Structure formats: C-alpha cells, structure tokens
Amino acid sequence: MELAVINQNGEDTGRKISLSDEIFAIVPNDHAIYLDVKQYLANQRQGTHKSKERNEIAGSTRKIKKQKGTGSARAGSIKSPLFRGGGRVFGPQPRDYSFKLNKKVKQLARKSALAYKVKDNSLSVLESISFDAPKTKSYLALLNGLSLGDKKTLLVLPEENTNVFLASRNLPKAKVVTVNDVNTYQVLNADHLVICEGSISKLETILSK
C-alpha cells in the first residue's frame, strides 16, 4: 500500500511512501478495539469515590423511640439508611478500575484502528513539521493547509518537538503525540490522523514486535 507524502502547506511532494499491509491493511478486529478502549478509559478513572456506611456516620447510638406502641415502624438507630443523614447502603468505595490486557491484543487493536483510518481515507502522511516559535497561528495555518481546520486531528511525531506541542495545546480539537504514545482511543477519537513520514518506520517497528 502506498500513500502520497504532503508538505506543511498541504501540497503533494510527488513522492509516495509504502505502508506495511500487515499493519495498515489488516481486517480490523472490533472486539480487540473494544477491550483496548475500555482499558484506556478505565485507567483514566481515579477511583476515589466514597460514601459513608451506617457504621461510619457520626451520631448517637441511642434507640430513638420505643419498640412498640408508637403506631409506626420500629426504629433503633438515627444512622439507619432509612433516615435523612443516615448511612448509605452499598455505596461507592475506593477501588482500582484498571485491568490487565495482553500485549498482542493491544497491538491488534492499534493495527485495527490504523486500518480503519486508511479504509476511511482519514490518514495523511506529512513530510516533516517544524516551527521557529510555539505559535498557535502556525499550527492553525498547518491545519488549514491540510483542510482540517474544523476537524479533530491527531498528529504523530517521530520524536518530541516542544514548539509543535505548545503551538497545538490551545486548540481544543488538535492533539499531538509522539509515535511511542499512540493508542487506540486517540486514533479512533480523531476525525483525521496525520503521521509524519519519520514516524511510519518507528510505528511499524513498534507494532511488529
């Protein structure tokens, strides 16, 4: 499979880059994608939710009324879940939501996400990118040159570039990551995926291990 390489202005350079069919042209596995996205979202949760049960409520332990003869239901504790201010039954407790996922399943999920982007014509290969200063208008000009100004985009860099990262940080629909940090959720969440030419070989190496 081959894709045209474009420059920062969105113009065709006349060159094409070959993409591995074992990564970008596989039959996507939806269940692997589901598991990887589920794990990613689960790992984002802090799990610090907490409510008090009746034994943790500060209050009197006196029996609030006599057992019989009141005409209403018996009641022993003001901390009962039946009363306002009482404890909560089976409320949320602090917990860890993360779970283990096999490495090969995560790799299959990322390959499937990339294959979907190729299938939907939502993948572009950028020759290179560099800014003299971290200016938001510079990154916006790049997106407009690629006709992606109003879309959610994910730019994959071969290595860290502070100017590019800072230039994109103030745009809510733009996200920049290095090739080592690419994950299934971010790929699928973006309307269009832009990969720098230097990232292709690194990405193929990572996903072929």
CSV table of C-alpha atoms in Angstrom, one decimal:
chain,number,residue,atom,x,y,z
A,1,MET,CA,0.0,0.0,0.0
A,2,GLU,CA,1.3,3.5,-0.9
A,3,LEU,CA,0.2,6.9,0.2
A,4,ALA,CA,1.2,10.3,-1.1
A,5,VAL,CA,3.5,12.4,1.0
A,6,ILE,CA,2.4,16.0,1.5
A,7,ASN,CA,4.3,19.0,2.9
A,8,GLN,CA,3.4,21.5,5.6
A,9,ASN,CA,1.3,23.6,3.1
A,10,GLY,CA,-0.8,20.6,2.1
A,11,GLU,CA,0.9,20.3,-1.3
A,12,ASP,CA,1.8,17.0,-2.8
A,13,THR,CA,5.6,16.5,-2.8
A,14,GLY,CA,5.4,14.0,-5.7
A,15,ARG,CA,6.7,11.2,-3.5
A,16,LYS,CA,4.9,8.2,-2.1
A,17,ILE,CA,5.6,6.1,0.9
A,18,SER,CA,5.0,2.4,1.2
A,19,LEU,CA,2.9,1.2,4.2
A,20,SER,CA,3.0,-2.3,5.6
A,21,ASP,CA,0.0,-4.3,4.7
A,22,GLU,CA,0.4,-6.3,7.9
A,23,ILE,CA,-0.4,-3.2,9.9
A,24,PHE,CA,-2.4,-0.7,7.8
A,25,ALA,CA,-4.4,-3.2,5.6
A,26,ILE,CA,-5.5,-5.9,8.1
A,27,VAL,CA,-9.1,-6.9,8.7
A,28,PRO,CA,-10.0,-4.8,11.8
A,29,ASN,CA,-10.8,-6.7,15.0
A,30,ASP,CA,-13.7,-4.8,16.7
A,31,HIS,CA,-13.5,-6.8,19.9
A,32,ALA,CA,-9.8,-6.0,20.4
A,33,ILE,CA,-10.6,-2.4,19.8
A,34,TYR,CA,-13.4,-2.5,22.4
A,35,LEU,CA,-11.1,-4.1,25.0
A,36,ASP,CA,-8.3,-1.6,24.4
A,37,VAL,CA,-10.5,1.4,24.6
A,38,LYS,CA,-12.2,0.0,27.6
A,39,GLN,CA,-8.9,-0.4,29.4
A,40,TYR,CA,-7.7,3.1,28.4
A,41,LEU,CA,-10.9,4.7,29.7
A,42,ALA,CA,-10.8,2.6,32.9
A,43,ASN,CA,-7.2,3.7,33.5
A,44,GLN,CA,-8.3,7.4,33.4
A,45,ARG,CA,-10.6,6.9,36.4
A,46,GLN,CA,-9.2,7.9,39.8
A,47,GLY,CA,-11.5,5.6,41.7
A,48,THR,CA,-11.5,7.9,44.7
A,49,HIS,CA,-15.3,7.9,45.1
A,50,LYS,CA,-16.5,7.2,48.7
A,51,SER,CA,-19.8,7.3,50.7
A,52,LYS,CA,-20.2,6.6,54.3
A,53,GLU,CA,-22.0,3.5,55.5
A,54,ARG,CA,-24.0,3.4,58.7
A,55,ASN,CA,-21.1,2.4,60.9
A,56,GLU,CA,-19.1,5.4,59.7
A,57,ILE,CA,-21.8,8.1,60.4
A,58,ALA,CA,-21.2,10.3,63.4
A,59,GLY,CA,-24.3,10.2,65.6
A,60,SER,CA,-26.0,8.9,68.7
A,61,THR,CA,-26.4,5.2,69.2
A,62,ARG,CA,-29.5,5.7,71.4
A,63,LYS,CA,-32.6,3.9,70.4
A,64,ILE,CA,-34.7,6.8,69.0
A,65,LYS,CA,-38.1,5.6,70.1
A,66,LYS,CA,-39.6,2.7,72.0
A,67,GLN,CA,-40.0,-0.6,70.2
A,68,LYS,CA,-43.8,-0.9,70.4
A,69,GLY,CA,-46.8,1.2,70.8
A,70,THR,CA,-46.0,4.2,68.5
A,71,GLY,CA,-48.1,3.1,65.6
A,72,SER,CA,-45.2,3.4,63.2
A,73,ALA,CA,-42.4,1.2,62.1
A,74,ARG,CA,-39.8,0.2,64.7
A,75,ALA,CA,-36.5,2.1,64.6
A,76,GLY,CA,-33.3,1.6,66.5
A,77,SER,CA,-30.7,4.0,65.1
A,78,ILE,CA,-30.7,7.5,63.8
A,79,LYS,CA,-27.9,6.4,61.5
A,80,SER,CA,-30.2,4.0,59.6
A,81,PRO,CA,-30.2,4.3,55.8
A,82,LEU,CA,-33.9,4.9,56.1
A,83,PHE,CA,-33.4,8.4,57.6
A,84,ARG,CA,-32.1,11.6,56.2
A,85,GLY,CA,-28.4,11.9,57.1
A,86,GLY,CA,-28.1,8.2,57.7
A,87,GLY,CA,-25.5,5.9,56.1
A,88,ARG,CA,-25.8,4.7,52.5
A,89,VAL,CA,-26.4,1.1,51.6
A,90,PHE,CA,-23.8,-0.4,49.3
A,91,GLY,CA,-22.4,3.0,48.3
A,92,PRO,CA,-19.3,3.5,46.2
A,93,GLN,CA,-16.0,2.6,47.8
A,94,PRO,CA,-12.5,3.5,46.6
A,95,ARG,CA,-11.3,1.0,44.0
A,96,ASP,CA,-8.8,0.4,41.2
A,97,TYR,CA,-10.6,0.2,37.8
A,98,SER,CA,-7.5,-0.9,35.8
A,99,PHE,CA,-7.3,-4.4,34.4
A,100,LYS,CA,-4.7,-6.4,32.5
A,101,LEU,CA,-4.8,-6.7,28.8
A,102,ASN,CA,-2.4,-8.9,26.8
A,103,LYS,CA,0.3,-7.1,24.7
A,104,LYS,CA,-0.7,-8.8,21.5
A,105,VAL,CA,-4.4,-7.8,21.9
A,106,LYS,CA,-3.3,-4.1,22.4
A,107,GLN,CA,-1.2,-4.3,19.3
A,108,LEU,CA,-4.0,-5.9,17.3
A,109,ALA,CA,-6.3,-3.1,18.5
A,110,ARG,CA,-3.9,-0.4,17.4
A,111,LYS,CA,-3.4,-2.1,14.0
A,112,SER,CA,-7.2,-2.3,13.6
A,113,ALA,CA,-7.6,1.4,14.4
A,114,LEU,CA,-5.0,2.4,11.8
A,115,ALA,CA,-6.6,0.1,9.3
A,116,TYR,CA,-9.9,1.8,9.8
A,117,LYS,CA,-8.3,5.2,9.2
A,118,VAL,CA,-6.8,4.0,5.9
A,119,LYS,CA,-10.1,2.5,4.9
A,120,ASP,CA,-12.0,5.7,5.6
A,121,ASN,CA,-9.3,7.9,3.8
A,122,SER,CA,-8.7,9.6,7.1
A,123,LEU,CA,-4.9,9.2,7.1
A,124,SER,CA,-2.3,11.6,5.8
A,125,VAL,CA,1.5,11.4,5.7
A,126,LEU,CA,3.3,14.6,6.3
A,127,GLU,CA,6.8,15.1,5.0
A,128,SER,CA,8.0,16.9,8.1
A,129,ILE,CA,7.0,19.7,10.5
A,130,SER,CA,8.9,22.4,12.3
A,131,PHE,CA,8.1,25.8,13.8
A,132,ASP,CA,10.5,28.6,14.7
A,133,ALA,CA,8.4,29.5,17.7
A,134,PRO,CA,5.5,28.0,19.5
A,135,LYS,CA,2.7,30.0,17.9
A,136,THR,CA,-0.9,28.7,17.8
A,137,LYS,CA,-1.5,30.5,14.5
A,138,SER,CA,1.3,28.5,12.9
A,139,TYR,CA,-0.3,25.2,13.8
A,140,LEU,CA,-3.7,26.5,12.7
A,141,ALA,CA,-2.2,27.5,9.4
A,142,LEU,CA,-0.9,23.9,9.0
A,143,LEU,CA,-4.3,22.5,9.7
A,144,ASN,CA,-6.0,24.9,7.3
A,145,GLY,CA,-3.4,24.0,4.6
A,146,LEU,CA,-4.4,20.4,5.1
A,147,SER,CA,-8.2,21.3,5.0
A,148,LEU,CA,-8.5,20.1,8.6
A,149,GLY,CA,-9.2,23.3,10.4
A,150,ASP,CA,-12.6,22.3,11.7
A,151,LYS,CA,-11.9,18.6,12.4
A,152,LYS,CA,-10.5,16.7,15.3
A,153,THR,CA,-6.9,15.8,14.4
A,154,LEU,CA,-4.2,13.7,15.8
A,155,LEU,CA,-0.6,14.4,14.7
A,156,VAL,CA,2.0,11.7,15.3
A,157,LEU,CA,5.6,13.0,15.6
A,158,PRO,CA,8.7,10.7,15.4
A,159,GLU,CA,10.2,12.5,18.5
A,160,GLU,CA,9.3,15.2,20.9
A,161,ASN,CA,9.0,18.7,19.4
A,162,THR,CA,8.3,21.3,22.1
A,163,ASN,CA,7.4,24.1,19.6
A,164,VAL,CA,4.8,21.9,17.8
A,165,PHE,CA,3.4,20.6,21.0
A,166,LEU,CA,3.0,24.1,22.6
A,167,ALA,CA,1.6,25.5,19.3
A,168,SER,CA,-1.2,22.9,19.3
A,169,ARG,CA,-2.0,23.0,23.0
A,170,ASN,CA,-4.5,25.8,22.9
A,171,LEU,CA,-6.6,24.2,20.1
A,172,PRO,CA,-9.3,22.0,21.6
A,173,LYS,CA,-9.7,19.8,18.5
A,174,ALA,CA,-5.9,19.3,17.9
A,175,LYS,CA,-3.8,16.7,19.7
A,176,VAL,CA,-0.1,16.0,19.2
A,177,VAL,CA,1.7,12.8,20.4
A,178,THR,CA,4.9,11.0,19.8
A,179,VAL,CA,5.0,7.7,18.0
A,180,ASN,CA,5.7,5.9,21.3
A,181,ASP,CA,2.5,7.3,22.8
A,182,VAL,CA,0.0,6.4,20.1
A,183,ASN,CA,-3.0,4.5,21.5
A,184,THR,CA,-6.2,3.1,20.0
A,185,TYR,CA,-8.6,5.5,21.7
A,186,GLN,CA,-6.8,8.6,20.4
A,187,VAL,CA,-6.6,7.3,16.9
A,188,LEU,CA,-10.3,6.5,16.7
A,189,ASN,CA,-11.3,9.6,18.6
A,190,ALA,CA,-9.7,11.8,15.9
A,191,ASP,CA,-11.5,12.6,12.7
A,192,HIS,CA,-8.3,12.6,10.8
A,193,LEU,CA,-4.9,11.1,11.6
A,194,VAL,CA,-1.7,12.9,10.4
A,195,ILE,CA,1.5,10.9,10.6
A,196,CYS,CA,5.0,12.4,10.0
A,197,GLU,CA,7.0,10.5,7.4
A,198,GLY,CA,9.7,9.7,10.0
A,199,SER,CA,7.1,8.1,12.3
A,200,ILE,CA,6.0,5.4,9.9
A,201,SER,CA,9.0,3.2,10.2
A,202,LYS,CA,9.1,3.6,14.0
A,203,LEU,CA,5.4,2.8,14.2
A,204,GLU,CA,5.8,-0.3,12.1
A,205,THR,CA,8.7,-1.5,14.3
A,206,ILE,CA,6.7,-1.0,17.5
A,207,LEU,CA,3.6,-2.8,16.1
A,208,SER,CA,5.6,-5.7,14.6
A,209,LYS,CA,7.3,-6.7,17.9
